[in-house]
Every structure is written in structure tokens, then in C-alpha cells.
Amino acid sequence: MANQDSRMTTSEPPPAPQRATLLRVLLDLDAAVSLHIYTFFHPIIPFPLLKSLEFSGDGRLFFPIILSLLLTRTTSNLLLLNLLLGSFLDLLLIGLLKHLIQRPRPVYNKNMFLSFAVDHWSFPSGHSSRVSFIATLFYFYADPVRQVLVALSKFDAEAVFVKYFVVVVGLWAAITSVSRVLLGRHFVLDVVIGACLGVAEGTFVVRVFNYEKLSSLFI
């Protein structure tokens, strides 16, 4: 009887079945949907088109353009300075999040040039945040942007190119973000969160972190 009691007290309960966390389920679903989208569209959409969109939203192109325009002083310095401030903010925030979360990129991501060590990681999409930030800032500065276009071109204020330029920029941002999944660089969730961050950054720059307010602190 004693031996039976001893066995009863020392026996361990059977291990509980492992339950997938909600986050794991979400990530697995995200990976499956992303792979399905990539597999379906990859043979259809030309690779050079996707690469062109990738290049158009690359920070290695964006920063030199802003600095060149600032040096030439042919456009609105206020808009360019806020673009520059927001771009540095985006670079720091995306780099920090990638470093902290460290989600691997899709296994089918091929031939990608890595500018920084954190580019090994997928979440969130830096391209999506960058182009969404640009589109958001252009939306808030729509009138100054149109004035610059009129000053730099032969178009008048009612020309279609001028009137809908901000809309075109928004469409470019959306298509470029989607192309990150089609190119196999990112998962859908990376792109969605990246785009949301870009919109939030644009709003933050316009409302709080802009050249006008920062310069007033030192005057």
C-alpha cells in the first residue's frame, strides 16, 4: 500500500498539449497568404517592373534627390526640409523595429541588395513606410506642391498633371507597397504595418516634428 501511495505522489501529470499562440497563428496565416499571392502573380507581372518600383522607393535614391534639390534651391525648402526630417525619423524607427523584432524575410526572397545589417529582417517594410510617408506629406502639402510644379514647368495650375499629381503619388505609394509582396521581399503584414507607420510618420511630421516648430525652439 505504501509503495502504491509513493507511486501516486511521485508520478507527474501528463504534459499538456502545446497550444499555438494567437501571434503564431497570425504569422503562419500571413506567411501562407503572402506565398499564395507571390506564387500566383510572380509569373504574370514582369520582374523589371517590380524592380523599377523597388528602386523608386529606395532610400539610396531618395536621400540624394532631396539633398540635391535643397542645394539647388529651386523648390520649396520648407517641404524638402520636412521630407528630410521625416525620412531620418523613418530610417531610425524602421531600423529599431527590425532590430528588436527580427522577423526573417520570406525564404523565396532572392537577389536582394542589403544596405544595412537590419535589412536581413523583414518586419516592418521600410519601402512601404517610406513611400507612405512621402504620399502623406504630399497630401498635407498639396497646395505648395502644386505651386512648385507650376513654377518649375510650363503647366498651369489647372493642368491635369498638376491637379492630380498628389493622387499619382498616392497611387505610386500603394503600388510600390504591394510590389514588395509580389517581389517576395516581404510578407503582407510587413507591408501593412509599414504603410501604417508611414502615414503616422507623415502626420507626426506635419503636426509636431517639422522644421517650423523645431526652428522656433531655437529662436
PDB file of C-alpha atoms in Angstrom:
ATOM      1  CA  MET A   1       0.000   0.000   0.000  1.00  0.00           C
ATOM      2  CA  ALA A   2       2.871   2.321   0.862  1.00  0.00           C
ATOM      3  CA  ASN A   3       4.554   1.649  -2.460  1.00  0.00           C
ATOM      4  CA  GLN A   4       1.295   2.414  -4.228  1.00  0.00           C
ATOM      5  CA  ASP A   5       0.955   5.697  -2.336  1.00  0.00           C
ATOM      6  CA  SER A   6       4.560   6.553  -3.205  1.00  0.00           C
ATOM      7  CA  ARG A   7       3.955   5.953  -6.900  1.00  0.00           C
ATOM      8  CA  MET A   8       0.842   8.100  -6.747  1.00  0.00           C
ATOM      9  CA  THR A   9       2.628  11.014  -5.093  1.00  0.00           C
ATOM     10  CA  THR A  10       5.732  10.925  -7.275  1.00  0.00           C
ATOM     11  CA  SER A  11       4.043  10.428 -10.637  1.00  0.00           C
ATOM     12  CA  GLU A  12       3.929  13.570 -12.777  1.00  0.00           C
ATOM     13  CA  PRO A  13       0.844  14.634 -14.698  1.00  0.00           C
ATOM     14  CA  PRO A  14       0.986  14.108 -18.460  1.00  0.00           C
ATOM     15  CA  PRO A  15       2.285  17.141 -20.326  1.00  0.00           C
ATOM     16  CA  ALA A  16      -0.438  19.452 -21.566  1.00  0.00           C
ATOM     17  CA  PRO A  17      -0.760  19.663 -25.349  1.00  0.00           C
ATOM     18  CA  GLN A  18       1.001  22.657 -26.788  1.00  0.00           C
ATOM     19  CA  ARG A  19      -1.342  25.354 -27.960  1.00  0.00           C
ATOM     20  CA  ALA A  20      -0.402  27.666 -30.777  1.00  0.00           C
ATOM     21  CA  THR A  21      -0.467  31.260 -29.654  1.00  0.00           C
ATOM     22  CA  LEU A  22      -2.614  33.797 -31.445  1.00  0.00           C
ATOM     23  CA  LEU A  23       0.537  35.514 -32.707  1.00  0.00           C
ATOM     24  CA  ARG A  24       1.902  32.275 -34.145  1.00  0.00           C
ATOM     25  CA  VAL A  25      -1.393  31.587 -35.901  1.00  0.00           C
ATOM     26  CA  LEU A  26      -1.392  35.125 -37.316  1.00  0.00           C
ATOM     27  CA  LEU A  27       2.190  34.826 -38.568  1.00  0.00           C
ATOM     28  CA  ASP A  28       1.551  31.428 -40.153  1.00  0.00           C
ATOM     29  CA  LEU A  29      -1.557  32.766 -41.883  1.00  0.00           C
ATOM     30  CA  ASP A  30       0.373  35.822 -43.030  1.00  0.00           C
ATOM     31  CA  ALA A  31       3.147  33.630 -44.468  1.00  0.00           C
ATOM     32  CA  ALA A  32       0.648  31.363 -46.243  1.00  0.00           C
ATOM     33  CA  VAL A  33      -1.305  34.240 -47.790  1.00  0.00           C
ATOM     34  CA  SER A  34       1.898  36.010 -48.831  1.00  0.00           C
ATOM     35  CA  LEU A  35       3.243  32.862 -50.501  1.00  0.00           C
ATOM     36  CA  HIS A  36      -0.046  32.344 -52.324  1.00  0.00           C
ATOM     37  CA  ILE A  37      -0.024  35.942 -53.645  1.00  0.00           C
ATOM     38  CA  TYR A  38       3.628  35.683 -54.666  1.00  0.00           C
ATOM     39  CA  THR A  39       3.139  32.313 -56.407  1.00  0.00           C
ATOM     40  CA  PHE A  40       0.048  33.491 -58.272  1.00  0.00           C
ATOM     41  CA  PHE A  41       1.391  36.830 -59.547  1.00  0.00           C
ATOM     42  CA  HIS A  42       5.081  36.013 -59.980  1.00  0.00           C
ATOM     43  CA  PRO A  43       4.707  34.509 -63.497  1.00  0.00           C
ATOM     44  CA  ILE A  44       2.326  37.296 -64.564  1.00  0.00           C
ATOM     45  CA  ILE A  45       3.945  40.601 -63.567  1.00  0.00           C
ATOM     46  CA  PRO A  46       7.273  41.379 -65.295  1.00  0.00           C
ATOM     47  CA  PHE A  47      10.234  41.258 -62.945  1.00  0.00           C
ATOM     48  CA  PRO A  48      11.787  44.502 -64.369  1.00  0.00           C
ATOM     49  CA  LEU A  49       8.600  46.391 -63.454  1.00  0.00           C
ATOM     50  CA  LEU A  50       8.765  45.195 -59.858  1.00  0.00           C
ATOM     51  CA  LYS A  51      12.469  46.041 -59.676  1.00  0.00           C
ATOM     52  CA  SER A  52      11.742  49.534 -61.017  1.00  0.00           C
ATOM     53  CA  LEU A  53       9.181  50.085 -58.277  1.00  0.00           C
ATOM     54  CA  GLU A  54      11.673  48.809 -55.709  1.00  0.00           C
ATOM     55  CA  PHE A  55      14.296  51.233 -56.963  1.00  0.00           C
ATOM     56  CA  SER A  56      11.856  54.157 -56.990  1.00  0.00           C
ATOM     57  CA  GLY A  57      11.196  53.726 -53.257  1.00  0.00           C
ATOM     58  CA  ASP A  58      14.801  53.087 -52.265  1.00  0.00           C
ATOM     59  CA  GLY A  59      16.317  55.412 -49.688  1.00  0.00           C
ATOM     60  CA  ARG A  60      19.630  55.355 -51.578  1.00  0.00           C
ATOM     61  CA  LEU A  61      17.827  57.234 -54.349  1.00  0.00           C
ATOM     62  CA  PHE A  62      15.541  59.337 -52.179  1.00  0.00           C
ATOM     63  CA  PHE A  63      18.098  60.999 -49.889  1.00  0.00           C
ATOM     64  CA  PRO A  64      20.427  62.222 -52.684  1.00  0.00           C
ATOM     65  CA  ILE A  65      17.466  63.704 -54.559  1.00  0.00           C
ATOM     66  CA  ILE A  66      16.306  65.694 -51.531  1.00  0.00           C
ATOM     67  CA  LEU A  67      19.817  66.952 -50.784  1.00  0.00           C
ATOM     68  CA  SER A  68      20.372  67.928 -54.427  1.00  0.00           C
ATOM     69  CA  LEU A  69      17.119  69.897 -54.543  1.00  0.00           C
ATOM     70  CA  LEU A  70      17.995  71.639 -51.286  1.00  0.00           C
ATOM     71  CA  LEU A  71      21.357  72.704 -52.701  1.00  0.00           C
ATOM     72  CA  THR A  72      19.864  73.994 -55.945  1.00  0.00           C
ATOM     73  CA  ARG A  73      17.158  75.931 -54.062  1.00  0.00           C
ATOM     74  CA  THR A  74      14.769  75.606 -56.985  1.00  0.00           C
ATOM     75  CA  THR A  75      11.904  74.207 -54.928  1.00  0.00           C
ATOM     76  CA  SER A  76      10.192  74.798 -51.605  1.00  0.00           C
ATOM     77  CA  ASN A  77      12.872  74.391 -48.950  1.00  0.00           C
ATOM     78  CA  LEU A  78      10.216  74.026 -46.262  1.00  0.00           C
ATOM     79  CA  LEU A  79       8.716  70.939 -47.866  1.00  0.00           C
ATOM     80  CA  LEU A  80      12.131  69.435 -48.590  1.00  0.00           C
ATOM     81  CA  LEU A  81      13.383  70.017 -45.048  1.00  0.00           C
ATOM     82  CA  ASN A  82      10.307  68.314 -43.616  1.00  0.00           C
ATOM     83  CA  LEU A  83      10.783  65.465 -46.071  1.00  0.00           C
ATOM     84  CA  LEU A  84      14.358  65.126 -44.875  1.00  0.00           C
ATOM     85  CA  LEU A  85      13.405  65.236 -41.187  1.00  0.00           C
ATOM     86  CA  GLY A  86      10.693  62.644 -41.664  1.00  0.00           C
ATOM     87  CA  SER A  87      12.944  60.414 -43.723  1.00  0.00           C
ATOM     88  CA  PHE A  88      15.555  60.304 -40.961  1.00  0.00           C
ATOM     89  CA  LEU A  89      12.793  59.587 -38.439  1.00  0.00           C
ATOM     90  CA  ASP A  90      11.518  56.754 -40.649  1.00  0.00           C
ATOM     91  CA  LEU A  91      15.014  55.329 -41.078  1.00  0.00           C
ATOM     92  CA  LEU A  92      15.626  55.260 -37.319  1.00  0.00           C
ATOM     93  CA  LEU A  93      12.202  53.852 -36.425  1.00  0.00           C
ATOM     94  CA  ILE A  94      12.234  51.094 -39.055  1.00  0.00           C
ATOM     95  CA  GLY A  95      15.811  50.144 -38.181  1.00  0.00           C
ATOM     96  CA  LEU A  96      14.946  49.926 -34.486  1.00  0.00           C
ATOM     97  CA  LEU A  97      11.841  47.808 -35.063  1.00  0.00           C
ATOM     98  CA  LYS A  98      13.670  45.448 -37.422  1.00  0.00           C
ATOM     99  CA  HIS A  99      16.454  45.017 -34.858  1.00  0.00           C
ATOM    100  CA  LEU A 100      14.043  44.356 -31.986  1.00  0.00           C
ATOM    101  CA  ILE A 101      11.602  42.025 -33.789  1.00  0.00           C
ATOM    102  CA  GLN A 102      13.982  40.254 -36.212  1.00  0.00           C
ATOM    103  CA  ARG A 103      11.412  38.503 -38.366  1.00  0.00           C
ATOM    104  CA  PRO A 104      13.179  36.609 -41.182  1.00  0.00           C
ATOM    105  CA  ARG A 105      12.333  37.519 -44.748  1.00  0.00           C
ATOM    106  CA  PRO A 106      10.458  35.032 -46.948  1.00  0.00           C
ATOM    107  CA  VAL A 107      12.618  32.071 -47.944  1.00  0.00           C
ATOM    108  CA  TYR A 108      11.814  32.767 -51.599  1.00  0.00           C
ATOM    109  CA  ASN A 109      13.303  36.273 -51.419  1.00  0.00           C
ATOM    110  CA  LYS A 110      16.170  36.242 -53.941  1.00  0.00           C
ATOM    111  CA  ASN A 111      18.906  38.609 -55.152  1.00  0.00           C
ATOM    112  CA  MET A 112      18.298  41.406 -52.674  1.00  0.00           C
ATOM    113  CA  PHE A 113      20.910  44.081 -52.027  1.00  0.00           C
ATOM    114  CA  LEU A 114      21.352  44.766 -48.303  1.00  0.00           C
ATOM    115  CA  SER A 115      22.273  48.340 -47.398  1.00  0.00           C
ATOM    116  CA  PHE A 116      22.340  47.766 -43.627  1.00  0.00           C
ATOM    117  CA  ALA A 117      22.599  44.782 -41.313  1.00  0.00           C
ATOM    118  CA  VAL A 118      18.963  45.198 -40.235  1.00  0.00           C
ATOM    119  CA  ASP A 119      17.899  44.708 -43.863  1.00  0.00           C
ATOM    120  CA  HIS A 120      18.221  40.985 -43.175  1.00  0.00           C
ATOM    121  CA  TRP A 121      14.944  41.304 -41.264  1.00  0.00           C
ATOM    122  CA  SER A 122      11.507  41.640 -42.777  1.00  0.00           C
ATOM    123  CA  PHE A 123       9.231  43.408 -40.301  1.00  0.00           C
ATOM    124  CA  PRO A 124       8.198  46.116 -40.966  1.00  0.00           C
ATOM    125  CA  SER A 125       8.670  47.047 -44.627  1.00  0.00           C
ATOM    126  CA  GLY A 126      10.936  50.076 -44.948  1.00  0.00           C
ATOM    127  CA  HIS A 127       9.904  50.692 -48.558  1.00  0.00           C
ATOM    128  CA  SER A 128       6.228  50.755 -47.576  1.00  0.00           C
ATOM    129  CA  SER A 129       6.789  53.125 -44.685  1.00  0.00           C
ATOM    130  CA  ARG A 130       8.958  55.442 -46.797  1.00  0.00           C
ATOM    131  CA  VAL A 131       6.624  55.778 -49.771  1.00  0.00           C
ATOM    132  CA  SER A 132       3.570  56.071 -47.499  1.00  0.00           C
ATOM    133  CA  PHE A 133       5.303  58.825 -45.557  1.00  0.00           C
ATOM    134  CA  ILE A 134       6.077  60.688 -48.798  1.00  0.00           C
ATOM    135  CA  ALA A 135       2.499  60.336 -50.041  1.00  0.00           C
ATOM    136  CA  THR A 136       1.111  61.511 -46.690  1.00  0.00           C
ATOM    137  CA  LEU A 137       3.370  64.551 -46.585  1.00  0.00           C
ATOM    138  CA  PHE A 138       2.478  65.443 -50.174  1.00  0.00           C
ATOM    139  CA  TYR A 139      -1.201  65.150 -49.261  1.00  0.00           C
ATOM    140  CA  PHE A 140      -0.833  67.663 -46.420  1.00  0.00           C
ATOM    141  CA  TYR A 141       1.313  69.972 -48.566  1.00  0.00           C
ATOM    142  CA  ALA A 142      -0.809  69.587 -51.706  1.00  0.00           C
ATOM    143  CA  ASP A 143      -1.090  73.322 -52.447  1.00  0.00           C
ATOM    144  CA  PRO A 144       2.646  74.119 -52.060  1.00  0.00           C
ATOM    145  CA  VAL A 145       3.465  71.072 -54.197  1.00  0.00           C
ATOM    146  CA  ARG A 146       1.192  72.318 -56.974  1.00  0.00           C
ATOM    147  CA  GLN A 147       2.779  75.784 -56.770  1.00  0.00           C
ATOM    148  CA  VAL A 148       6.230  74.262 -57.136  1.00  0.00           C
ATOM    149  CA  LEU A 149       5.116  72.221 -60.141  1.00  0.00           C
ATOM    150  CA  VAL A 150       3.706  75.313 -61.814  1.00  0.00           C
ATOM    151  CA  ALA A 151       6.906  77.259 -61.112  1.00  0.00           C
ATOM    152  CA  LEU A 152       9.150  74.505 -62.467  1.00  0.00           C
ATOM    153  CA  SER A 153       7.146  73.592 -65.535  1.00  0.00           C
ATOM    154  CA  LYS A 154       5.149  75.050 -68.379  1.00  0.00           C
ATOM    155  CA  PHE A 155       1.913  73.683 -66.941  1.00  0.00           C
ATOM    156  CA  ASP A 156      -0.682  75.995 -65.446  1.00  0.00           C
ATOM    157  CA  ALA A 157      -2.462  75.374 -62.154  1.00  0.00           C
ATOM    158  CA  GLU A 158      -5.405  73.671 -63.870  1.00  0.00           C
ATOM    159  CA  ALA A 159      -3.330  71.217 -65.896  1.00  0.00           C
ATOM    160  CA  VAL A 160      -4.184  67.583 -65.252  1.00  0.00           C
ATOM    161  CA  PHE A 161      -0.580  66.750 -64.321  1.00  0.00           C
ATOM    162  CA  VAL A 162      -0.550  69.458 -61.659  1.00  0.00           C
ATOM    163  CA  LYS A 163      -4.089  68.953 -60.428  1.00  0.00           C
ATOM    164  CA  TYR A 164      -3.754  65.220 -59.823  1.00  0.00           C
ATOM    165  CA  PHE A 165      -0.048  64.971 -59.009  1.00  0.00           C
ATOM    166  CA  VAL A 166      -0.699  64.221 -55.333  1.00  0.00           C
ATOM    167  CA  VAL A 167      -3.150  61.472 -56.354  1.00  0.00           C
ATOM    168  CA  VAL A 168      -0.488  59.979 -58.635  1.00  0.00           C
ATOM    169  CA  VAL A 169       1.996  59.988 -55.763  1.00  0.00           C
ATOM    170  CA  GLY A 170      -0.547  58.189 -53.589  1.00  0.00           C
ATOM    171  CA  LEU A 171      -1.120  55.538 -56.251  1.00  0.00           C
ATOM    172  CA  TRP A 172       2.636  55.110 -56.672  1.00  0.00           C
ATOM    173  CA  ALA A 173       2.989  54.582 -52.911  1.00  0.00           C
ATOM    174  CA  ALA A 174       0.217  51.971 -52.869  1.00  0.00           C
ATOM    175  CA  ILE A 175       1.546  50.069 -55.909  1.00  0.00           C
ATOM    176  CA  THR A 176       5.117  50.148 -54.599  1.00  0.00           C
ATOM    177  CA  SER A 177       3.970  48.768 -51.249  1.00  0.00           C
ATOM    178  CA  VAL A 178       2.063  45.926 -52.898  1.00  0.00           C
ATOM    179  CA  SER A 179       5.073  45.162 -55.094  1.00  0.00           C
ATOM    180  CA  ARG A 180       7.086  44.250 -52.005  1.00  0.00           C
ATOM    181  CA  VAL A 181       4.913  41.151 -51.569  1.00  0.00           C
ATOM    182  CA  LEU A 182       4.839  40.388 -55.300  1.00  0.00           C
ATOM    183  CA  LEU A 183       8.635  40.601 -55.428  1.00  0.00           C
ATOM    184  CA  GLY A 184       8.941  38.237 -52.473  1.00  0.00           C
ATOM    185  CA  ARG A 185      10.715  40.765 -50.273  1.00  0.00           C
ATOM    186  CA  HIS A 186       8.085  40.922 -47.550  1.00  0.00           C
ATOM    187  CA  PHE A 187       5.024  39.316 -46.060  1.00  0.00           C
ATOM    188  CA  VAL A 188       1.661  41.067 -46.256  1.00  0.00           C
ATOM    189  CA  LEU A 189       1.712  42.038 -42.584  1.00  0.00           C
ATOM    190  CA  ASP A 190       5.138  43.681 -43.005  1.00  0.00           C
ATOM    191  CA  VAL A 191       3.748  45.881 -45.759  1.00  0.00           C
ATOM    192  CA  VAL A 192       0.500  46.774 -43.991  1.00  0.00           C
ATOM    193  CA  ILE A 193       2.235  47.792 -40.767  1.00  0.00           C
ATOM    194  CA  GLY A 194       4.958  49.610 -42.726  1.00  0.00           C
ATOM    195  CA  ALA A 195       2.351  51.623 -44.635  1.00  0.00           C
ATOM    196  CA  CYS A 196       0.503  52.487 -41.416  1.00  0.00           C
ATOM    197  CA  LEU A 197       3.768  53.644 -39.849  1.00  0.00           C
ATOM    198  CA  GLY A 198       4.485  55.825 -42.881  1.00  0.00           C
ATOM    199  CA  VAL A 199       1.096  57.533 -42.620  1.00  0.00           C
ATOM    200  CA  ALA A 200       1.624  58.042 -38.882  1.00  0.00           C
ATOM    201  CA  GLU A 201       5.099  59.490 -39.511  1.00  0.00           C
ATOM    202  CA  GLY A 202       3.754  61.908 -42.114  1.00  0.00           C
ATOM    203  CA  THR A 203       1.036  63.091 -39.761  1.00  0.00           C
ATOM    204  CA  PHE A 204       3.541  63.412 -36.904  1.00  0.00           C
ATOM    205  CA  VAL A 205       5.915  65.487 -39.029  1.00  0.00           C
ATOM    206  CA  VAL A 206       3.136  67.835 -40.142  1.00  0.00           C
ATOM    207  CA  ARG A 207       1.676  68.263 -36.651  1.00  0.00           C
ATOM    208  CA  VAL A 208       4.720  68.089 -34.375  1.00  0.00           C
ATOM    209  CA  PHE A 209       8.155  67.197 -35.739  1.00  0.00           C
ATOM    210  CA  ASN A 210       8.609  69.767 -38.519  1.00  0.00           C
ATOM    211  CA  TYR A 211      11.137  72.421 -39.428  1.00  0.00           C
ATOM    212  CA  GLU A 212       8.855  75.312 -38.476  1.00  0.00           C
ATOM    213  CA  LYS A 213       8.267  74.134 -34.919  1.00  0.00           C
ATOM    214  CA  LEU A 214      11.792  72.880 -34.348  1.00  0.00           C
ATOM    215  CA  SER A 215      13.376  76.125 -35.576  1.00  0.00           C
ATOM    216  CA  SER A 216      11.088  78.177 -33.310  1.00  0.00           C
ATOM    217  CA  LEU A 217      12.594  76.422 -30.289  1.00  0.00           C
ATOM    218  CA  PHE A 218      15.998  77.934 -31.047  1.00  0.00           C
ATOM    219  CA  ILE A 219      14.877  81.459 -31.951  1.00  0.00           C
TER     220      ILE A 219
END
